[in-house]
Every structure is written in structure tokens, then in C-alpha cells.
Amino acid sequence: MSRQGFIHDWQSVLRSWARFSWPGRFQIVRRNPLWVIDGAHNPHGIQGVVETLKLKAYRRFRWTLVFSSLSDKPADDMLRLLIPYMERIILTHVPSQRGGDPRELLTVAPTATIIEDPWEAVQKAFAVSAEDEAILTTGSLALLSYILEQRQKHVGNLVN
């Protein structure tokens, strides 16, 4: 674009990108422990999360995953992509008629813990994560919506 004369000040472009935020896309909700939410709800979106997890800034963390998906999504494929980067996995249920059964994912993640209520799953993730570790909540936009709604209700609980 700069060759065509559209961009004259690259420093301004870089400063703008540094301030750019896309809620629900690798959104840092809390630090110590780091809590990240991502609305990825298909394998392509999860692959984007994985690419971010590979970055040097995030490789140093031991991750706890809180995961749920809708029943019409390939949750097993999504979970398989995330497993290599996770220390602990907590499977939960999206509070919707379309929510997938977390027990069906035990074939992919046999050591996972199942906690039906998503907010309780997040609380458990905080309970088992040290301050220098990280928590990732992903798999469904409905899951994120519910979690953020619950977070608003419980201000002061799990919130910086």
C-alpha cells in the first residue's frame, strides 16, 4: 500500500495496531493468573488460537482450558487442536439447548474434569491455577456470553 502512496506514516499505523482490540478474540480478561477468552467456535478459529499460543509470550505459561461447544460443531476436532498446549482441561456445558454434552469429549480428553456449570468451571480453573499460570476459555460464543454475564453478576469475584 505504501508503494501506491496510501500509507505515508508507518509509525502511526504501528501505534494504531498496538491499540487495536477485538473483544472475544484472545481477549485478556485478567492477569495473575492470566485469563484469556476467545470466541473460536470451529476448527479454523481454534487454529488461530493455537497460533497465538505458539507465540513466545504465551509459550511460557502452563494453561488450564475451560472448553465447551455447541452440539452441531466438531468439538472433538477443536479439542484435539488445543490439547497439546494444555496442562489441565475442564469440560463444561454451554447453557443452551444446542449445548454439547461434555461427557462425549472424554474419548478425546480422558483426563479432563467435567463441571456442568460454566461459571463453576471457571472458578475451578482459578482454584487450580497458580498466579504465574494461565486460563483459556473457548469453544463457543454462547459460552463466552454466559461467562461474561456471570462475571458481571459476580463483580469482585475473579475480577482484577
mmCIF file of C-alpha atoms in Angstrom:
data_model
loop_
_atom_site.group_PDB
_atom_site.id
_atom_site.type_symbol
_atom_site.label_atom_id
_atom_site.label_comp_id
_atom_site.label_asym_id
_atom_site.label_seq_id
_atom_site.Cartn_x
_atom_site.Cartn_y
_atom_site.Cartn_z
ATOM 1 C CA MET A 1 0.000 0.000 0.000
ATOM 2 C CA SER A 2 2.863 2.378 0.689
ATOM 3 C CA ARG A 3 4.132 1.898 -2.885
ATOM 4 C CA GLN A 4 0.794 3.207 -4.151
ATOM 5 C CA GLY A 5 1.083 6.196 -1.819
ATOM 6 C CA PHE A 6 -1.700 5.218 0.582
ATOM 7 C CA ILE A 7 0.445 4.936 3.716
ATOM 8 C CA HIS A 8 2.804 7.787 4.481
ATOM 9 C CA ASP A 9 3.373 7.307 8.207
ATOM 10 C CA TRP A 10 4.136 3.696 9.179
ATOM 11 C CA GLN A 11 4.744 4.692 12.810
ATOM 12 C CA SER A 12 1.111 5.807 13.052
ATOM 13 C CA VAL A 13 -0.025 2.501 11.587
ATOM 14 C CA LEU A 14 2.044 0.548 14.113
ATOM 15 C CA ARG A 15 0.764 2.662 17.020
ATOM 16 C CA SER A 16 -2.808 2.040 15.873
ATOM 17 C CA TRP A 17 -2.271 -1.726 15.689
ATOM 18 C CA ALA A 18 -0.795 -1.693 19.193
ATOM 19 C CA ARG A 19 -4.058 -0.185 20.491
ATOM 20 C CA PHE A 20 -6.299 -2.472 18.422
ATOM 21 C CA SER A 21 -8.613 -4.749 20.379
ATOM 22 C CA TRP A 22 -11.198 -7.251 19.177
ATOM 23 C CA PRO A 23 -13.369 -8.333 22.122
ATOM 24 C CA GLY A 24 -13.694 -12.091 22.376
ATOM 25 C CA ARG A 25 -10.586 -12.759 20.288
ATOM 26 C CA PHE A 26 -7.756 -13.784 22.598
ATOM 27 C CA GLN A 27 -9.093 -11.160 24.962
ATOM 28 C CA ILE A 28 -7.180 -10.853 28.217
ATOM 29 C CA VAL A 29 -9.784 -10.567 30.958
ATOM 30 C CA ARG A 30 -7.484 -10.807 33.955
ATOM 31 C CA ARG A 31 -3.832 -11.176 34.914
ATOM 32 C CA ASN A 32 -2.294 -13.246 37.750
ATOM 33 C CA PRO A 33 -3.348 -15.761 36.746
ATOM 34 C CA LEU A 34 -3.763 -14.717 33.148
ATOM 35 C CA TRP A 35 -7.343 -15.335 31.951
ATOM 36 C CA VAL A 36 -7.951 -15.266 28.218
ATOM 37 C CA ILE A 37 -11.293 -15.734 26.472
ATOM 38 C CA ASP A 38 -11.703 -16.486 22.801
ATOM 39 C CA GLY A 39 -14.905 -16.958 20.821
ATOM 40 C CA ALA A 40 -13.418 -19.538 18.448
ATOM 41 C CA HIS A 41 -16.227 -21.969 17.638
ATOM 42 C CA ASN A 42 -14.866 -24.047 14.765
ATOM 43 C CA PRO A 43 -11.545 -25.719 13.916
ATOM 44 C CA HIS A 44 -10.367 -22.757 11.831
ATOM 45 C CA GLY A 45 -10.949 -20.360 14.724
ATOM 46 C CA ILE A 46 -9.303 -22.737 17.188
ATOM 47 C CA GLN A 47 -6.290 -22.972 14.861
ATOM 48 C CA GLY A 48 -5.988 -19.201 15.204
ATOM 49 C CA VAL A 49 -5.950 -19.599 18.988
ATOM 50 C CA VAL A 50 -3.268 -22.282 18.668
ATOM 51 C CA GLU A 51 -1.113 -19.987 16.528
ATOM 52 C CA THR A 52 -1.336 -17.358 19.268
ATOM 53 C CA LEU A 53 -0.483 -19.931 21.961
ATOM 54 C CA LYS A 54 2.690 -20.721 19.996
ATOM 55 C CA LEU A 55 3.943 -17.145 20.347
ATOM 56 C CA LYS A 56 6.873 -16.730 22.720
ATOM 57 C CA ALA A 57 4.847 -14.502 25.046
ATOM 58 C CA TYR A 58 2.358 -17.319 25.707
ATOM 59 C CA ARG A 59 4.526 -20.447 25.475
ATOM 60 C CA ARG A 60 5.903 -19.881 28.975
ATOM 61 C CA PHE A 61 2.532 -20.410 30.640
ATOM 62 C CA ARG A 62 1.049 -23.625 31.973
ATOM 63 C CA TRP A 63 -2.505 -23.452 30.636
ATOM 64 C CA THR A 64 -5.821 -24.645 32.046
ATOM 65 C CA LEU A 65 -8.530 -24.938 29.409
ATOM 66 C CA VAL A 66 -12.230 -24.352 30.085
ATOM 67 C CA PHE A 67 -13.945 -25.692 26.969
ATOM 68 C CA SER A 68 -17.451 -26.164 25.672
ATOM 69 C CA SER A 69 -19.042 -26.209 22.260
ATOM 70 C CA LEU A 70 -22.438 -26.399 20.656
ATOM 71 C CA SER A 71 -23.657 -29.861 19.662
ATOM 72 C CA ASP A 72 -23.568 -29.074 15.935
ATOM 73 C CA LYS A 73 -19.859 -28.185 15.991
ATOM 74 C CA PRO A 74 -16.889 -30.585 15.637
ATOM 75 C CA ALA A 75 -15.912 -30.205 19.294
ATOM 76 C CA ASP A 76 -13.673 -33.280 19.251
ATOM 77 C CA ASP A 77 -11.583 -31.838 16.405
ATOM 78 C CA MET A 78 -11.404 -28.461 18.127
ATOM 79 C CA LEU A 79 -10.314 -30.014 21.403
ATOM 80 C CA ARG A 80 -7.649 -32.153 19.697
ATOM 81 C CA LEU A 81 -6.037 -28.978 18.373
ATOM 82 C CA LEU A 82 -5.835 -27.461 21.867
ATOM 83 C CA ILE A 83 -4.769 -30.485 23.938
ATOM 84 C CA PRO A 84 -1.021 -30.290 23.168
ATOM 85 C CA TYR A 85 -0.868 -26.820 24.747
ATOM 86 C CA MET A 86 -2.894 -27.540 27.889
ATOM 87 C CA GLU A 87 -1.750 -28.694 31.308
ATOM 88 C CA ARG A 88 -5.313 -29.199 32.571
ATOM 89 C CA ILE A 89 -8.677 -29.433 30.825
ATOM 90 C CA ILE A 90 -12.086 -28.645 32.271
ATOM 91 C CA LEU A 91 -15.053 -29.505 30.075
ATOM 92 C CA THR A 92 -18.337 -27.740 30.646
ATOM 93 C CA HIS A 93 -21.769 -27.327 29.080
ATOM 94 C CA VAL A 94 -22.967 -24.309 27.126
ATOM 95 C CA PRO A 95 -26.222 -23.278 28.830
ATOM 96 C CA SER A 96 -28.319 -23.712 25.708
ATOM 97 C CA GLN A 97 -30.475 -26.415 24.158
ATOM 98 C CA ARG A 98 -27.772 -26.624 21.495
ATOM 99 C CA GLY A 99 -25.026 -27.120 24.075
ATOM 100 C CA GLY A 100 -22.901 -30.214 23.519
ATOM 101 C CA ASP A 101 -22.532 -32.949 26.130
ATOM 102 C CA PRO A 102 -19.075 -32.592 27.712
ATOM 103 C CA ARG A 103 -19.009 -36.325 28.541
ATOM 104 C CA GLU A 104 -18.770 -37.100 24.821
ATOM 105 C CA LEU A 105 -15.379 -35.378 24.760
ATOM 106 C CA LEU A 106 -13.834 -37.724 27.310
ATOM 107 C CA THR A 107 -12.802 -40.004 24.438
ATOM 108 C CA VAL A 108 -10.567 -37.160 23.213
ATOM 109 C CA ALA A 109 -9.509 -35.878 26.655
ATOM 110 C CA PRO A 110 -9.862 -38.809 29.090
ATOM 111 C CA THR A 111 -8.164 -36.991 31.992
ATOM 112 C CA ALA A 112 -10.389 -33.915 31.722
ATOM 113 C CA THR A 113 -12.571 -32.778 34.584
ATOM 114 C CA ILE A 114 -16.254 -32.200 33.846
ATOM 115 C CA ILE A 115 -18.066 -29.348 35.560
ATOM 116 C CA GLU A 116 -21.502 -28.788 34.044
ATOM 117 C CA ASP A 117 -21.920 -25.146 35.053
ATOM 118 C CA PRO A 118 -19.554 -22.902 33.045
ATOM 119 C CA TRP A 119 -19.109 -20.314 35.800
ATOM 120 C CA GLU A 120 -18.232 -23.050 38.291
ATOM 121 C CA ALA A 121 -15.797 -24.424 35.693
ATOM 122 C CA VAL A 122 -14.067 -21.037 35.503
ATOM 123 C CA GLN A 123 -13.945 -20.820 39.298
ATOM 124 C CA LYS A 124 -12.356 -24.287 39.403
ATOM 125 C CA ALA A 125 -9.792 -23.196 36.802
ATOM 126 C CA PHE A 126 -8.800 -20.301 39.062
ATOM 127 C CA ALA A 127 -8.649 -22.606 42.068
ATOM 128 C CA VAL A 128 -6.170 -24.962 40.371
ATOM 129 C CA SER A 129 -4.064 -22.303 38.608
ATOM 130 C CA ALA A 130 -1.110 -20.568 40.218
ATOM 131 C CA GLU A 131 -0.678 -16.824 39.732
ATOM 132 C CA ASP A 132 2.005 -17.381 37.090
ATOM 133 C CA GLU A 133 -0.185 -19.756 35.061
ATOM 134 C CA ALA A 134 -2.960 -19.065 32.544
ATOM 135 C CA ILE A 135 -6.570 -19.987 31.840
ATOM 136 C CA LEU A 136 -8.139 -20.161 28.386
ATOM 137 C CA THR A 137 -11.918 -20.201 27.989
ATOM 138 C CA THR A 138 -13.025 -21.035 24.439
ATOM 139 C CA GLY A 139 -15.162 -23.182 22.137
ATOM 140 C CA SER A 140 -18.359 -21.200 21.760
ATOM 141 C CA LEU A 141 -19.587 -17.625 21.538
ATOM 142 C CA ALA A 142 -22.529 -18.707 23.707
ATOM 143 C CA LEU A 143 -20.050 -19.899 26.347
ATOM 144 C CA LEU A 144 -18.260 -16.550 26.334
ATOM 145 C CA SER A 145 -21.529 -14.649 26.515
ATOM 146 C CA TYR A 146 -22.627 -16.659 29.547
ATOM 147 C CA ILE A 147 -19.249 -16.362 31.271
ATOM 148 C CA LEU A 148 -19.067 -12.604 30.768
ATOM 149 C CA GLU A 149 -22.650 -12.224 32.008
ATOM 150 C CA GLN A 150 -21.797 -14.215 35.139
ATOM 151 C CA ARG A 151 -18.630 -12.181 35.624
ATOM 152 C CA GLN A 152 -20.744 -9.005 35.658
ATOM 153 C CA LYS A 153 -23.008 -10.540 38.315
ATOM 154 C CA HIS A 154 -20.053 -11.532 40.474
ATOM 155 C CA VAL A 155 -18.063 -8.289 40.311
ATOM 156 C CA GLY A 156 -15.131 -8.584 42.652
ATOM 157 C CA ASN A 157 -15.054 -12.357 42.283
ATOM 158 C CA LEU A 158 -12.284 -13.367 39.834
ATOM 159 C CA VAL A 159 -12.015 -9.792 38.575
ATOM 160 C CA ASN A 160 -8.980 -7.505 38.759
#
